[in-house]
Tab-separated table of N, CA, C and O in Angstrom:
chain	number	residue	atom	x	y	z
F	1	MET	N	-21.844	50.333	-29.865
F	1	MET	CA	-20.520	49.925	-29.446
F	1	MET	C	-20.657	48.737	-28.498
F	1	MET	O	-21.330	48.800	-27.495
F	2	HIS	N	-20.015	47.641	-28.820
F	2	HIS	CA	-20.087	46.438	-27.998
F	2	HIS	C	-18.836	46.347	-27.131
F	2	HIS	O	-17.731	46.490	-27.598
F	3	VAL	N	-19.021	46.117	-25.850
F	3	VAL	CA	-17.916	46.035	-24.906
F	3	VAL	C	-17.922	44.651	-24.280
F	3	VAL	O	-18.949	44.176	-23.829
F	4	ARG	N	-16.761	44.016	-24.253
F	4	ARG	CA	-16.657	42.706	-23.619
F	4	ARG	C	-16.461	42.871	-22.123
F	4	ARG	O	-15.869	43.826	-21.666
F	5	CYS	N	-16.952	41.906	-21.379
F	5	CYS	CA	-16.736	41.919	-19.929
F	5	CYS	C	-15.285	41.582	-19.650
F	5	CYS	O	-14.749	40.631	-20.199
F	6	SER	N	-14.656	42.365	-18.810
F	6	SER	CA	-13.270	42.087	-18.463
F	6	SER	C	-13.226	41.034	-17.366
F	6	SER	O	-14.214	40.748	-16.706
F	7	THR	N	-12.057	40.484	-17.146
F	7	THR	CA	-11.894	39.466	-16.108
F	7	THR	C	-11.263	40.061	-14.858
F	7	THR	O	-10.830	39.339	-13.986
F	8	ASN	N	-11.205	41.386	-14.780
F	8	ASN	CA	-10.651	42.036	-13.592
F	8	ASN	C	-11.544	41.777	-12.391
F	8	ASN	O	-12.690	41.383	-12.523
F	9	ARG	N	-11.010	42.089	-11.224
F	9	ARG	CA	-11.797	41.899	-10.007
F	9	ARG	C	-13.019	42.805	-9.995
F	9	ARG	O	-14.086	42.437	-9.544
F	10	TYR	N	-12.869	44.038	-10.461
F	10	TYR	CA	-13.961	44.992	-10.539
F	10	TYR	C	-14.119	45.415	-12.000
F	10	TYR	O	-13.579	46.416	-12.418
F	11	PRO	N	-14.837	44.622	-12.763
F	11	PRO	CA	-14.944	44.930	-14.195
F	11	PRO	C	-15.704	46.230	-14.441
F	11	PRO	O	-16.667	46.540	-13.765
F	12	VAL	N	-15.191	46.982	-15.412
F	12	VAL	CA	-15.872	48.198	-15.835
F	12	VAL	C	-16.879	47.799	-16.884
F	12	VAL	O	-16.568	47.086	-17.827
F	13	SER	N	-18.108	48.230	-16.735
F	13	SER	CA	-19.125	47.843	-17.697
F	13	SER	C	-19.712	49.085	-18.341
F	13	SER	O	-20.057	50.049	-17.673
F	14	LEU	N	-19.771	49.055	-19.641
F	14	LEU	CA	-20.374	50.125	-20.408
F	14	LEU	C	-21.578	49.558	-21.135
F	14	LEU	O	-21.520	48.461	-21.674
F	15	PRO	N	-22.684	50.287	-21.156
F	15	PRO	CA	-23.844	49.759	-21.869
F	15	PRO	C	-23.565	49.692	-23.364
F	15	PRO	O	-22.976	50.594	-23.932
F	16	GLY	N	-23.927	48.624	-23.957
F	16	GLY	CA	-23.789	48.437	-25.393
F	16	GLY	C	-25.067	47.849	-25.938
F	16	GLY	O	-26.101	47.842	-25.259
F	17	PRO	N	-25.035	47.340	-27.159
F	17	PRO	CA	-26.243	46.761	-27.744
F	17	PRO	C	-26.793	45.596	-26.931
F	17	PRO	O	-27.997	45.396	-26.859
F	18	GLY	N	-25.930	44.859	-26.279
F	18	GLY	CA	-26.371	43.702	-25.501
F	18	GLY	C	-26.641	44.036	-24.049
F	18	GLY	O	-26.938	43.168	-23.247
F	19	GLY	N	-26.545	45.293	-23.653
F	19	GLY	CA	-26.737	45.683	-22.264
F	19	GLY	C	-25.408	45.742	-21.536
F	19	GLY	O	-24.363	45.434	-22.102
F	20	PRO	N	-25.400	46.133	-20.281
F	20	PRO	CA	-24.145	46.228	-19.531
F	20	PRO	C	-23.587	44.844	-19.215
F	20	PRO	O	-24.309	43.864	-19.182
F	21	CYS	N	-22.293	44.791	-18.997
F	21	CYS	CA	-21.637	43.541	-18.625
F	21	CYS	C	-21.928	43.271	-17.154
F	21	CYS	O	-21.560	44.053	-16.292
F	22	ILE	N	-22.570	42.190	-16.864
F	22	ILE	CA	-22.924	41.859	-15.486
F	22	ILE	C	-22.532	40.418	-15.228
F	22	ILE	O	-22.772	39.536	-16.048
F	23	GLN	N	-21.922	40.193	-14.111
F	23	GLN	CA	-21.623	38.840	-13.672
F	23	GLN	C	-22.607	38.525	-12.563
F	23	GLN	O	-22.340	38.771	-11.398
F	24	PRO	N	-23.784	37.987	-12.894
F	24	PRO	CA	-24.858	37.882	-11.901
F	24	PRO	C	-24.520	37.025	-10.702
F	24	PRO	O	-24.849	37.371	-9.589
F	25	GLY	N	-23.866	35.919	-10.872
F	25	GLY	CA	-23.594	35.037	-9.748
F	25	GLY	C	-22.664	35.654	-8.732
F	25	GLY	O	-22.908	35.648	-7.545
F	26	ARG	N	-21.582	36.210	-9.197
F	26	ARG	CA	-20.568	36.767	-8.312
F	26	ARG	C	-21.079	38.001	-7.570
F	26	ARG	O	-20.889	38.147	-6.381
F	27	ARG	N	-21.742	38.898	-8.273
F	27	ARG	CA	-22.234	40.121	-7.662
F	27	ARG	C	-23.345	39.822	-6.660
F	27	ARG	O	-23.403	40.411	-5.596
F	28	ALA	N	-24.224	38.878	-6.979
F	28	ALA	CA	-25.326	38.542	-6.078
F	28	ALA	C	-24.800	37.952	-4.775
F	28	ALA	O	-25.293	38.284	-3.699
F	29	VAL	N	-23.802	37.097	-4.853
F	29	VAL	CA	-23.237	36.489	-3.645
F	29	VAL	C	-22.566	37.556	-2.784
F	29	VAL	O	-22.699	37.548	-1.569
F	30	THR	N	-21.879	38.501	-3.409
F	30	THR	CA	-21.208	39.555	-2.665
F	30	THR	C	-22.214	40.423	-1.925
F	30	THR	O	-22.024	40.747	-0.751
F	31	ILE	N	-23.294	40.795	-2.583
F	31	ILE	CA	-24.311	41.628	-1.943
F	31	ILE	C	-25.010	40.855	-0.837
F	31	ILE	O	-25.293	41.402	0.229
F	32	GLN	N	-25.273	39.579	-1.060
F	32	GLN	CA	-25.914	38.762	-0.029
F	32	GLN	C	-25.038	38.676	1.216
F	32	GLN	O	-25.522	38.829	2.345
F	33	ARG	N	-23.760	38.455	1.029
F	33	ARG	CA	-22.835	38.389	2.171
F	33	ARG	C	-22.793	39.718	2.913
F	33	ARG	O	-22.792	39.750	4.138
F	34	LEU	N	-22.746	40.818	2.155
F	34	LEU	CA	-22.715	42.134	2.775
F	34	LEU	C	-23.963	42.367	3.627
F	34	LEU	O	-23.877	42.837	4.759
F	35	LEU	N	-25.130	42.014	3.109
F	35	LEU	CA	-26.369	42.206	3.859
F	35	LEU	C	-26.434	41.309	5.092
F	35	LEU	O	-26.874	41.744	6.166
F	36	VAL	N	-25.984	40.066	4.971
F	36	VAL	CA	-26.009	39.150	6.112
F	36	VAL	C	-25.036	39.624	7.190
F	36	VAL	O	-25.381	39.663	8.376
F	37	VAL	N	-23.840	40.005	6.798
F	37	VAL	CA	-22.849	40.473	7.774
F	37	VAL	C	-23.336	41.745	8.459
F	37	VAL	O	-23.210	41.902	9.681
F	38	THR	N	-23.916	42.674	7.692
F	38	THR	CA	-24.450	43.910	8.282
F	38	THR	C	-25.562	43.588	9.274
F	38	THR	O	-25.612	44.168	10.368
F	39	GLY	N	-26.445	42.658	8.926
F	39	GLY	CA	-27.520	42.268	9.835
F	39	GLY	C	-27.002	41.639	11.117
F	39	GLY	O	-27.483	41.947	12.209
F	40	VAL	N	-26.009	40.776	10.998
F	40	VAL	CA	-25.431	40.128	12.178
F	40	VAL	C	-24.771	41.166	13.080
F	40	VAL	O	-24.932	41.134	14.306
F	41	ILE	N	-24.055	42.121	12.482
F	41	ILE	CA	-23.407	43.169	13.280
F	41	ILE	C	-24.450	44.001	14.017
F	41	ILE	O	-24.282	44.320	15.203
F	42	LEU	N	-25.549	44.346	13.343
F	42	LEU	CA	-26.599	45.129	13.995
F	42	LEU	C	-27.267	44.360	15.130
F	42	LEU	O	-27.572	44.931	16.184
F	43	VAL	N	-27.494	43.060	14.947
F	43	VAL	CA	-28.111	42.247	15.999
F	43	VAL	C	-27.172	42.143	17.204
F	43	VAL	O	-27.595	42.308	18.351
F	44	VAL	N	-25.897	41.891	16.952
F	44	VAL	CA	-24.933	41.790	18.047
F	44	VAL	C	-24.812	43.128	18.783
F	44	VAL	O	-24.787	43.167	20.023
F	45	ALA	N	-24.768	44.234	18.034
F	45	ALA	CA	-24.695	45.556	18.678
F	45	ALA	C	-25.955	45.820	19.500
F	45	ALA	O	-25.877	46.391	20.595
F	46	GLY	N	-27.116	45.404	19.003
F	46	GLY	CA	-28.358	45.589	19.749
F	46	GLY	C	-28.392	44.780	21.030
F	46	GLY	O	-28.871	45.258	22.064
F	47	LEU	N	-27.874	43.563	20.974
F	47	LEU	CA	-27.840	42.725	22.171
F	47	LEU	C	-26.833	43.237	23.197
F	47	LEU	O	-27.028	43.081	24.401
F	48	CYS	N	-25.769	43.851	22.721
F	48	CYS	CA	-24.724	44.359	23.622
F	48	CYS	C	-24.952	45.808	24.024
F	48	CYS	O	-24.104	46.392	24.699
F	49	TRP	N	-26.080	46.405	23.607
F	49	TRP	CA	-26.298	47.827	23.854
F	49	TRP	C	-26.208	48.241	25.327
F	49	TRP	O	-25.641	49.295	25.626
F	50	PRO	N	-26.738	47.451	26.270
F	50	PRO	CA	-26.610	47.877	27.673
F	50	PRO	C	-25.151	48.050	28.117
F	50	PRO	O	-24.839	48.943	28.894
F	51	TRP	N	-24.269	47.229	27.615
F	51	TRP	CA	-22.854	47.333	27.976
F	51	TRP	C	-22.147	48.372	27.124
F	51	TRP	O	-21.233	49.026	27.595
F	52	LEU	N	-22.552	48.521	25.872
F	52	LEU	CA	-21.925	49.516	25.003
F	52	LEU	C	-22.235	50.936	25.465
F	52	LEU	O	-21.457	51.855	25.238
F	53	GLY	N	-23.377	51.126	26.115
F	53	GLY	CA	-23.741	52.444	26.619
F	53	GLY	C	-22.845	52.921	27.750
F	53	GLY	O	-22.779	54.113	28.035
F	54	LYS	N	-22.154	52.007	28.401
F	54	LYS	CA	-21.267	52.377	29.511
F	54	LYS	C	-19.879	52.816	29.038
F	54	LYS	O	-19.107	53.359	29.822
F	55	ILE	N	-19.565	52.568	27.758
F	55	ILE	CA	-18.285	53.001	27.205
F	55	ILE	C	-18.329	54.525	27.071
F	55	ILE	O	-19.310	55.072	26.588
F	56	PRO	N	-17.285	55.228	27.473
F	56	PRO	CA	-17.347	56.695	27.481
F	56	PRO	C	-17.204	57.347	26.104
F	56	PRO	O	-16.780	58.483	26.006
F	57	LEU	N	-17.524	56.645	25.029
F	57	LEU	CA	-17.493	57.276	23.715
F	57	LEU	C	-18.559	58.360	23.675
F	57	LEU	O	-19.693	58.152	24.065
F	58	GLY	N	-18.197	59.514	23.171
F	58	GLY	CA	-19.121	60.631	23.138
F	58	GLY	C	-18.933	61.582	24.297
F	58	GLY	O	-19.493	62.670	24.309
F	59	ARG	N	-18.141	61.179	25.264
F	59	ARG	CA	-17.870	62.040	26.420
F	59	ARG	C	-16.360	62.194	26.626
F	59	ARG	O	-15.884	62.352	27.733
F	60	LEU	N	-15.619	62.126	25.537
F	60	LEU	CA	-14.164	62.224	25.618
F	60	LEU	C	-13.728	63.679	25.582
F	60	LEU	O	-14.452	64.546	25.077
F	61	PRO	N	-12.540	63.975	26.129
F	61	PRO	CA	-12.014	65.340	25.997
F	61	PRO	C	-11.818	65.653	24.513
F	61	PRO	O	-11.279	64.851	23.760
F	62	GLY	N	-12.272	66.779	24.080
F	62	GLY	CA	-12.185	67.141	22.664
F	62	GLY	C	-13.520	67.045	21.958
F	62	GLY	O	-13.674	67.555	20.852
F	63	ASP	N	-14.496	66.384	22.553
F	63	ASP	CA	-15.855	66.381	22.027
F	63	ASP	C	-16.501	67.699	22.438
F	63	ASP	O	-16.498	68.066	23.607
F	64	ILE	N	-17.026	68.408	21.476
F	64	ILE	CA	-17.548	69.754	21.725
F	64	ILE	C	-19.056	69.693	21.895
F	64	ILE	O	-19.760	69.113	21.078
F	65	VAL	N	-19.552	70.303	22.978
F	65	VAL	CA	-20.982	70.412	23.232
F	65	VAL	C	-21.303	71.883	23.469
F	65	VAL	O	-20.733	72.517	24.353
F	66	ILE	N	-22.198	72.417	22.641
F	66	ILE	CA	-22.680	73.786	22.824
F	66	ILE	C	-24.114	73.661	23.311
F	66	ILE	O	-24.981	73.191	22.585
F	67	ASP	N	-24.348	74.067	24.561
F	67	ASP	CA	-25.660	73.902	25.185
F	67	ASP	C	-26.197	75.279	25.578
F	67	ASP	O	-25.685	75.911	26.491
F	68	ARG	N	-27.211	75.713	24.844
F	68	ARG	CA	-27.856	76.992	25.123
F	68	ARG	C	-29.356	76.753	25.238
F	68	ARG	O	-29.853	75.727	24.781
F	69	PRO	N	-30.093	77.670	25.797
F	69	PRO	CA	-31.548	77.478	25.890
F	69	PRO	C	-32.173	77.304	24.496
F	69	PRO	O	-32.028	78.146	23.625
F	70	GLY	N	-32.818	76.190	24.296
F	70	GLY	CA	-33.476	75.897	23.022
F	70	GLY	C	-32.541	75.395	21.932
F	70	GLY	O	-32.968	75.201	20.795
F	71	LEU	N	-31.250	75.191	22.241
F	71	LEU	CA	-30.290	74.759	21.222
F	71	LEU	C	-29.216	73.893	21.867
F	71	LEU	O	-28.635	74.252	22.898
F	72	ARG	N	-28.973	72.752	21.260
F	72	ARG	CA	-27.876	71.901	21.718
F	72	ARG	C	-27.162	71.374	20.489
F	72	ARG	O	-27.756	70.705	19.643
F	73	ILE	N	-25.894	71.686	20.384
F	73	ILE	CA	-25.066	71.231	19.263
F	73	ILE	C	-23.979	70.341	19.837
F	73	ILE	O	-23.292	70.698	20.792
F	74	TYR	N	-23.826	69.178	19.228
F	74	TYR	CA	-22.873	68.190	19.719
F	74	TYR	C	-21.928	67.827	18.580
F	74	TYR	O	-22.364	67.378	17.523
F	75	LEU	N	-20.637	68.032	18.760
F	75	LEU	CA	-19.622	67.716	17.763
F	75	LEU	C	-18.614	66.740	18.360
F	75	LEU	O	-17.667	67.137	19.040
F	76	PRO	N	-18.790	65.440	18.118
F	76	PRO	CA	-17.908	64.434	18.732
F	76	PRO	C	-16.603	64.259	17.947
F	76	PRO	O	-16.361	63.224	17.341
F	77	LEU	N	-15.735	65.259	17.960
F	77	LEU	CA	-14.509	65.215	17.154
F	77	LEU	C	-13.560	64.110	17.606
F	77	LEU	O	-13.087	63.303	16.801
F	78	THR	N	-13.252	64.058	18.877
F	78	THR	CA	-12.318	63.052	19.387
F	78	THR	C	-12.884	61.640	19.215
F	78	THR	O	-12.155	60.720	18.836
F	79	THR	N	-14.166	61.488	19.470
F	79	THR	CA	-14.793	60.179	19.311
F	79	THR	C	-14.729	59.732	17.858
F	79	THR	O	-14.428	58.561	17.575
F	80	ALA	N	-14.991	60.632	16.920
F	80	ALA	CA	-14.951	60.291	15.502
F	80	ALA	C	-13.543	59.869	15.073
F	80	ALA	O	-13.372	58.897	14.326
F	81	ILE	N	-12.534	60.580	15.554
F	81	ILE	CA	-11.149	60.224	15.214
F	81	ILE	C	-10.787	58.867	15.806
F	81	ILE	O	-10.189	58.022	15.131
F	82	LEU	N	-11.167	58.625	17.048
F	82	LEU	CA	-10.865	57.356	17.701
F	82	LEU	C	-11.547	56.183	16.993
F	82	LEU	O	-10.916	55.157	16.715
F	83	VAL	N	-12.814	56.331	16.669
F	83	VAL	CA	-13.551	55.263	15.968
F	83	VAL	C	-12.941	55.027	14.587
F	83	VAL	O	-12.791	53.878	14.149
F	84	SER	N	-12.550	56.079	13.894
F	84	SER	CA	-11.940	55.936	12.579
F	84	SER	C	-10.621	55.176	12.653
F	84	SER	O	-10.355	54.291	11.833
F	85	VAL	N	-9.803	55.496	13.642
F	85	VAL	CA	-8.516	54.807	13.795
F	85	VAL	C	-8.735	53.330	14.126
F	85	VAL	O	-8.083	52.451	13.548
F	86	ILE	N	-9.663	53.044	15.019
F	86	ILE	CA	-9.925	51.645	15.403
F	86	ILE	C	-10.467	50.857	14.217
F	86	ILE	O	-10.001	49.737	13.945
F	87	LEU	N	-11.437	51.415	13.481
F	87	LEU	CA	-11.976	50.703	12.316
F	87	LEU	C	-10.923	50.513	11.231
F	87	LEU	O	-10.857	49.455	10.599
F	88	SER	N	-10.086	51.510	11.015
F	88	SER	CA	-9.012	51.379	10.023
F	88	SER	C	-8.048	50.273	10.413
F	88	SER	O	-7.622	49.471	9.564
F	89	LEU	N	-7.697	50.194	11.685
F	89	LEU	CA	-6.792	49.154	12.163
F	89	LEU	C	-7.410	47.768	12.018
F	89	LEU	O	-6.756	46.833	11.532
F	90	VAL	N	-8.682	47.629	12.403
F	90	VAL	CA	-9.355	46.331	12.283
F	90	VAL	C	-9.458	45.907	10.823
F	90	VAL	O	-9.170	44.752	10.468
F	91	LEU	N	-9.859	46.816	9.932
F	91	LEU	CA	-9.962	46.470	8.516
F	91	LEU	C	-8.614	46.158	7.912
F	91	LEU	O	-8.479	45.264	7.067
F	92	TRP	N	-7.574	46.871	8.328
F	92	TRP	CA	-6.230	46.585	7.841
F	92	TRP	C	-5.792	45.183	8.270
F	92	TRP	O	-5.204	44.441	7.494
F	93	LEU	N	-6.080	44.819	9.527
F	93	LEU	CA	-5.715	43.485	10.017
F	93	LEU	C	-6.500	42.390	9.293
F	93	LEU	O	-5.962	41.309	9.030
F	94	LEU	N	-7.764	42.650	8.969
F	94	LEU	CA	-8.573	41.655	8.265
F	94	LEU	C	-8.119	41.457	6.825
F	94	LEU	O	-8.274	40.370	6.274
F	95	ARG	N	-7.563	42.481	6.206
F	95	ARG	CA	-7.120	42.376	4.815
F	95	ARG	C	-5.768	41.696	4.683
F	95	ARG	O	-5.409	41.256	3.602
F	96	ARG	N	-5.000	41.601	5.760
F	96	ARG	CA	-3.659	40.992	5.690
F	96	ARG	C	-3.731	39.538	5.434
F	96	ARG	O	-4.488	38.761	5.575
């Protein structure tokens, strides 16, 4: 079964006699950008780590810590919700 490559933004590719439909140039550039942006974010976070450590994330009311002899369980519920809301807002603003 031969399948043509669609012109959609995210083409569906099914393997056929000629192999899967791949747009090598477009996909390679997207992955390269993703890796470069991820690397830059990690470098910036690493450089800002001394200041980021002073932010009270992880010590908010609602973060659960169970501390017993030989066992420590940490459930950062409030921190996870706060980070999720902030990232959702930033990504929403970037997509506008």
